[in-house]
XYZ file of C-alpha atoms in Angstrom:
428
model
C 133.730 121.476 80.724
C 136.926 121.747 78.646
C 138.455 118.313 77.573
C 141.736 119.162 78.964
C 140.369 119.380 82.676
C 139.004 115.955 82.433
C 140.656 112.672 83.636
C 139.656 109.243 84.543
C 140.573 106.857 87.237
C 139.968 103.078 88.205
C 137.071 101.951 90.569
C 139.010 100.112 93.236
C 138.154 96.367 94.176
C 135.623 96.679 96.591
C 133.746 99.517 94.727
C 133.203 97.449 91.609
C 129.931 95.662 92.538
C 127.736 98.486 93.685
C 126.877 99.681 90.202
C 125.542 96.226 89.189
C 123.582 95.743 92.367
C 122.108 99.363 92.575
C 118.347 99.552 92.209
C 115.532 101.760 93.678
C 115.072 99.258 96.554
C 118.741 99.767 97.347
C 120.324 102.784 96.287
C 123.788 101.727 97.729
C 123.881 105.406 99.464
C 124.713 105.836 103.109
C 124.410 108.960 105.339
C 126.699 110.570 107.951
C 125.092 113.254 109.762
C 126.520 115.841 112.404
C 124.167 117.350 114.900
C 125.408 120.630 115.997
C 124.219 122.740 118.897
C 122.625 125.526 116.859
C 120.855 125.620 113.573
C 122.621 125.660 110.309
C 123.368 128.586 108.157
C 123.352 127.555 104.494
C 125.580 130.127 103.081
C 128.373 129.199 105.513
C 127.801 125.525 104.896
C 128.293 126.189 101.267
C 131.415 127.964 101.873
C 132.591 124.868 104.212
C 131.738 122.463 101.193
C 133.797 124.281 98.735
C 136.794 124.388 101.236
C 136.456 120.906 101.820
C 136.559 119.778 98.013
C 139.922 121.241 98.032
C 141.057 118.486 100.263
C 138.998 116.090 98.611
C 138.731 116.719 94.667
C 138.245 113.111 94.100
C 134.589 113.691 95.049
C 134.054 115.672 91.965
C 133.627 112.625 89.897
C 130.936 110.646 87.819
C 130.784 106.978 87.335
C 130.716 105.962 83.807
C 130.563 102.398 82.076
C 133.693 101.016 80.069
C 133.573 97.919 77.939
C 135.392 95.768 80.762
C 134.911 97.946 84.077
C 133.404 100.847 85.451
C 135.567 103.997 85.829
C 135.405 107.528 87.391
C 135.581 110.543 85.252
C 136.041 114.307 86.376
C 132.801 116.107 86.866
C 133.374 119.843 87.578
C 129.582 120.551 88.191
C 129.502 122.855 91.082
C 127.584 121.122 94.040
C 125.189 122.859 96.189
C 124.132 122.641 99.739
C 120.482 122.647 100.373
C 117.908 121.965 102.969
C 116.639 118.343 103.309
C 113.517 117.564 101.100
C 114.070 113.876 100.132
C 113.718 110.805 102.025
C 117.116 109.605 103.451
C 119.498 107.751 101.210
C 117.815 108.717 97.910
C 119.209 107.894 94.691
C 122.601 109.326 93.533
C 123.848 107.035 90.864
C 121.854 106.963 87.487
C 123.910 105.324 84.855
C 122.169 107.559 82.437
C 122.677 110.963 84.136
C 126.338 110.981 85.053
C 125.977 113.125 88.152
C 127.896 113.765 91.170
C 127.919 110.837 93.458
C 127.505 112.947 96.913
C 125.389 115.445 98.370
C 125.536 117.738 101.267
C 122.106 118.805 102.973
C 120.997 120.414 106.178
C 117.748 120.174 108.308
C 117.572 122.204 111.380
C 120.880 121.739 113.366
C 121.921 118.676 111.251
C 124.703 118.661 108.430
C 124.018 115.429 106.427
C 126.414 113.904 103.965
C 125.160 111.200 101.603
C 127.481 109.172 99.404
C 127.215 106.636 97.030
C 129.205 103.440 98.012
C 131.338 103.345 94.800
C 132.817 106.762 95.630
C 134.089 105.819 99.319
C 133.378 103.516 102.271
C 132.188 104.763 105.773
C 135.780 105.752 107.111
C 136.379 107.544 103.922
C 133.054 109.552 104.199
C 133.512 110.090 107.724
C 136.821 111.608 106.687
C 135.160 114.153 104.468
C 132.448 115.039 106.956
C 134.781 115.563 109.812
C 136.532 118.085 107.372
C 133.396 119.747 106.533
C 132.351 120.106 109.845
C 135.747 121.487 110.804
C 135.467 124.129 107.870
C 131.929 125.041 109.095
C 132.647 125.824 112.508
C 135.945 127.680 111.339
C 133.682 130.090 109.161
C 130.857 130.388 111.600
C 132.970 131.075 114.718
C 135.841 133.725 114.375
C 137.408 132.380 117.524
C 137.806 129.065 116.029
C 139.659 130.079 113.006
C 142.022 132.312 115.215
C 143.172 129.186 117.008
C 144.551 127.766 113.580
C 143.500 124.226 114.614
C 144.985 121.204 113.145
C 142.114 119.649 110.559
C 140.824 116.066 111.756
C 142.153 114.687 108.381
C 145.416 115.595 107.444
C 146.720 112.854 105.610
C 148.835 113.606 102.272
C 146.690 114.210 99.207
C 148.338 111.307 97.383
C 147.437 109.029 100.376
C 143.774 110.094 100.351
C 143.208 109.388 96.626
C 145.227 106.027 96.743
C 143.804 102.619 95.806
C 144.989 100.757 99.035
C 143.734 97.506 97.228
C 146.053 97.649 94.663
C 148.864 98.901 96.931
C 148.573 96.152 99.505
C 147.975 93.035 97.125
C 151.313 90.710 97.172
C 150.068 88.436 94.483
C 148.258 85.125 94.017
C 150.986 83.227 95.923
C 149.768 84.585 99.313
C 148.010 82.093 101.594
C 144.361 81.893 101.108
C 142.285 80.014 103.363
C 139.275 77.433 102.300
C 136.092 79.314 101.889
C 133.303 78.342 104.388
C 130.100 77.013 102.835
C 127.159 78.861 104.534
C 123.590 77.416 104.534
C 120.655 79.627 104.061
C 119.822 82.056 106.976
C 116.779 83.307 108.524
C 115.262 86.332 106.578
C 113.352 88.900 108.286
C 109.749 89.364 106.490
C 107.203 92.113 106.494
C 105.129 94.558 104.807
C 107.139 97.249 103.155
C 107.003 100.924 103.375
C 105.790 102.634 99.972
C 108.057 104.017 97.238
C 111.081 102.042 98.569
C 111.337 104.538 101.567
C 113.375 103.537 104.722
C 112.336 103.479 108.286
C 115.166 105.093 110.253
C 115.117 104.779 113.938
C 117.943 106.087 116.131
C 118.676 105.415 119.522
C 121.123 107.481 121.665
C 122.462 106.608 124.764
C 125.720 106.913 127.196
C 128.770 105.194 125.714
C 130.364 104.917 129.286
C 127.122 103.168 130.431
C 126.964 100.520 127.465
C 130.851 100.029 128.083
C 130.488 99.449 131.643
C 127.908 96.965 130.858
C 129.793 95.319 128.220
C 132.698 95.076 130.773
C 130.393 93.308 133.212
C 130.296 90.455 130.683
C 134.124 90.936 129.836
C 133.697 91.705 126.239
C 133.478 94.423 123.612
C 130.943 96.901 122.882
C 130.595 95.094 119.379
C 130.190 91.712 120.599
C 127.795 92.860 123.319
C 125.443 94.724 120.975
C 125.593 92.167 118.252
C 124.365 89.659 121.001
C 121.460 91.876 121.913
C 120.711 92.162 118.168
C 120.834 88.439 117.526
C 118.673 87.770 120.599
C 116.138 90.501 119.590
C 115.795 89.099 116.040
C 115.103 85.663 117.627
C 112.327 87.272 119.980
C 110.307 87.757 116.980
C 111.520 84.703 114.948
C 108.525 81.958 114.027
C 109.250 78.832 116.109
C 109.241 76.799 112.924
C 112.178 78.804 111.368
C 114.520 78.486 114.189
C 116.544 75.799 112.399
C 117.736 78.485 110.414
C 120.780 80.564 111.595
C 120.590 84.260 112.267
C 123.764 85.725 110.597
C 125.146 89.205 110.597
C 127.441 90.546 108.006
C 129.971 92.975 109.346
C 131.916 95.441 107.342
C 135.682 95.549 108.549
C 137.807 98.514 108.040
C 141.012 97.390 106.475
C 142.953 100.203 107.373
C 143.228 98.575 110.921
C 145.049 95.609 109.003
C 147.204 97.222 106.111
C 149.071 100.568 106.008
C 146.459 103.103 104.343
C 145.034 106.374 104.835
C 142.977 106.249 101.905
C 139.655 108.410 101.799
C 138.380 105.740 99.195
C 136.911 102.196 99.620
C 139.292 100.073 101.372
C 137.031 97.333 103.511
C 135.958 93.637 103.754
C 133.192 91.969 105.124
C 133.030 88.837 107.811
C 130.155 87.010 108.951
C 129.055 86.348 112.695
C 126.042 84.297 113.478
C 123.989 81.919 116.067
C 121.607 78.991 115.456
C 118.948 78.883 118.265
C 117.680 75.816 116.835
C 120.660 73.845 117.789
C 122.265 76.162 120.658
C 121.141 77.490 123.844
C 118.932 80.461 124.099
C 120.323 82.318 127.210
C 122.374 85.397 126.956
C 125.723 84.015 127.977
C 125.715 81.314 125.413
C 125.046 83.720 122.617
C 127.667 86.312 123.845
C 130.176 83.435 124.147
C 129.689 82.270 120.612
C 129.626 85.822 119.221
C 132.894 86.478 120.960
C 134.279 83.353 119.557
C 133.087 84.245 116.058
C 134.490 87.858 116.372
C 137.990 86.474 117.339
C 138.040 83.948 114.521
C 136.617 86.146 111.871
C 138.741 89.259 112.609
C 141.890 87.308 113.254
C 144.873 88.659 110.957
C 145.178 85.422 109.002
C 141.602 85.371 108.090
C 141.392 88.962 107.134
C 144.493 88.645 105.037
C 142.880 85.574 103.444
C 139.663 87.418 102.605
C 141.650 90.355 101.204
C 143.843 88.210 99.023
C 140.534 86.477 97.676
C 139.073 89.823 96.844
C 142.115 90.987 94.931
C 142.869 87.657 93.350
C 139.516 87.543 91.517
C 139.874 91.157 90.150
C 143.536 90.119 88.832
C 142.409 86.900 87.310
C 143.383 87.241 83.453
C 139.891 85.554 82.438
C 137.998 88.213 84.336
C 139.735 90.926 82.925
C 138.632 90.105 79.203
C 135.184 89.191 80.269
C 132.717 92.152 79.020
C 131.136 94.225 81.647
C 127.565 93.395 80.483
C 128.479 89.562 81.675
C 130.572 90.669 84.568
C 127.408 92.261 85.907
C 125.286 89.168 85.630
C 127.927 87.142 87.398
C 128.031 89.778 90.366
C 124.251 89.696 90.572
C 123.973 85.982 90.812
C 126.843 86.034 93.363
C 125.059 88.459 95.371
C 121.839 86.639 95.312
C 123.639 83.607 96.737
C 125.408 85.744 99.363
C 122.083 87.409 100.391
C 120.573 83.934 101.021
C 123.127 83.466 103.864
C 122.671 86.857 105.906
C 119.869 87.902 107.986
C 121.175 91.594 108.556
C 124.011 93.743 108.828
C 125.842 95.472 111.771
C 128.336 98.035 111.408
C 130.324 99.943 114.089
C 132.131 102.842 112.965
C 133.837 103.416 116.355
C 134.802 106.641 118.175
C 134.562 109.695 116.069
C 137.283 112.336 117.180
C 137.261 116.043 116.461
C 139.848 118.816 117.651
C 138.903 119.065 121.262
C 138.184 122.853 120.923
C 135.253 122.002 118.629
C 133.582 119.537 120.765
C 131.418 122.072 122.677
C 129.766 123.102 119.382
C 128.735 119.527 118.393
C 125.931 117.394 119.923
C 126.551 114.103 118.109
C 127.179 112.293 114.954
C 124.881 109.696 113.150
C 125.188 106.958 110.353
C 122.844 104.903 108.328
C 122.569 103.241 105.028
C 120.177 102.219 102.423
C 119.159 98.567 102.491
C 116.864 95.969 101.479
C 116.997 94.225 104.779
C 117.647 94.980 108.429
C 120.707 97.306 108.925
C 122.304 98.539 112.064
C 125.125 101.370 112.161
C 126.791 102.924 115.321
C 129.289 105.449 116.102
C 130.426 107.221 119.225
C 131.090 110.998 119.894
C 132.467 111.716 123.253
C 129.703 110.073 125.664
C 127.114 109.862 122.974
C 126.733 106.327 121.454
C 124.326 106.589 118.353
C 122.580 103.277 117.316
C 120.936 103.611 113.781
C 118.477 101.124 112.256
C 117.416 101.374 108.763
C 114.873 98.851 107.349
C 112.365 99.016 104.329
C 109.592 97.527 106.625
C 106.614 99.209 108.211
C 106.967 97.213 111.485
C 109.100 98.228 114.294
C 108.889 95.428 116.580
C 112.385 94.227 116.478
C 113.883 97.678 116.762
C 111.481 98.032 119.936
C 112.564 94.877 121.326
C 116.320 95.820 120.926
C 116.093 99.063 122.636
C 113.863 97.365 125.106
C 116.558 94.699 125.960
C 118.854 97.532 126.749
C 116.744 99.437 128.911
C 116.010 96.116 130.996
C 119.762 96.044 131.355
C 119.821 99.627 132.869
C 120.992 101.446 129.994
C 118.958 104.723 129.503
C 117.958 105.306 125.760
C 116.592 108.145 123.869
C 114.788 107.217 120.695
C 113.954 108.978 117.707
C 112.642 108.281 114.251
C 112.287 109.805 110.713
C 108.790 111.332 110.063
C 106.028 110.383 107.416
C 107.411 112.433 104.829
C 110.746 110.343 105.045
C 112.789 113.202 106.312
C 113.080 115.066 109.558
C 113.062 113.723 113.009
C 110.763 113.404 116.129
C 110.830 111.633 119.249
C 108.777 108.375 119.110
């Protein structure tokens, strides 16, 4: 690479913690998949990737360590698509190798995009995958290209690569609510899979069916499914540990609160939970508590406060001059304290939309992420709601209980899981 072709850029606020916390047990990699109705052709997918990178040149970056902070540096290594052979969410960031922070693979009819979290968040990665699928279908089907469809992500380049934390932070004088002190939460235990592999279990169901059931309880899909998840964890919770609350960490897309079309990281995290040792065990009580928790945590006032807290720490003059090695220690200690207060994570990417003319070629989308605990990710495409569990544990009892509760409510669920190699999928 010629020196004049290289440039560097800052790592935005939310992305700065991930290099410090990355290890073999949690690679901080997440995967978006699009399952088409015909098997993937590798040569066409390669062309589609090259076309997509023209709209997302920022993906051609490596993560480097400076004296005070990490930074991105241009990496002009040409990425190649290939058939999936590694377990999902395998390592992408290695501080000694300075490689690209994403990969594109395929398996039968699936296109897989895996991304290291410092590069982007779920919404940003989804934009990339939508464009990748768009260009793939354009290349494969001449009638699609002839229609000259509007791409699913057509924001200006400057918007796509912008740092929305820096743009929207108004300064230290903005209102900040007092931080809540959380006690230790219940942690799911179990024998772990060898070699840090992940257990991936996917449930697919009718979005309309789930929405209808949620509306019967006068609530949203997220509140409804979070309540089901809390109850399912409690079903297998030892009685002696009921005094500990079950808490879910929930990523929040800040683009819904601040003006932004960034394809980089722009998210925060809120917490919703329930204490079965102190509160009733019936579904209605759990649902009402979760509904109130969502309303409070997702209020404009609370989100703005969390945003200002995140940004204020980064802009603190003392924090700026602390060497990166010391920052890493502080981040790890803070993360250990935070993890003690969390049981699992729940993330709803919402409805994924493609140009209507392409929907007949697409079966559904999936998303899941690396994790040291239980993680639940969901997304919807047309009438297919995909709920994806990842966990490092051999046992599948909690996942079974979750889907059993849904089927008991009259919701039809199709379940698949990754095979013993860690890649590929089969019906359970």
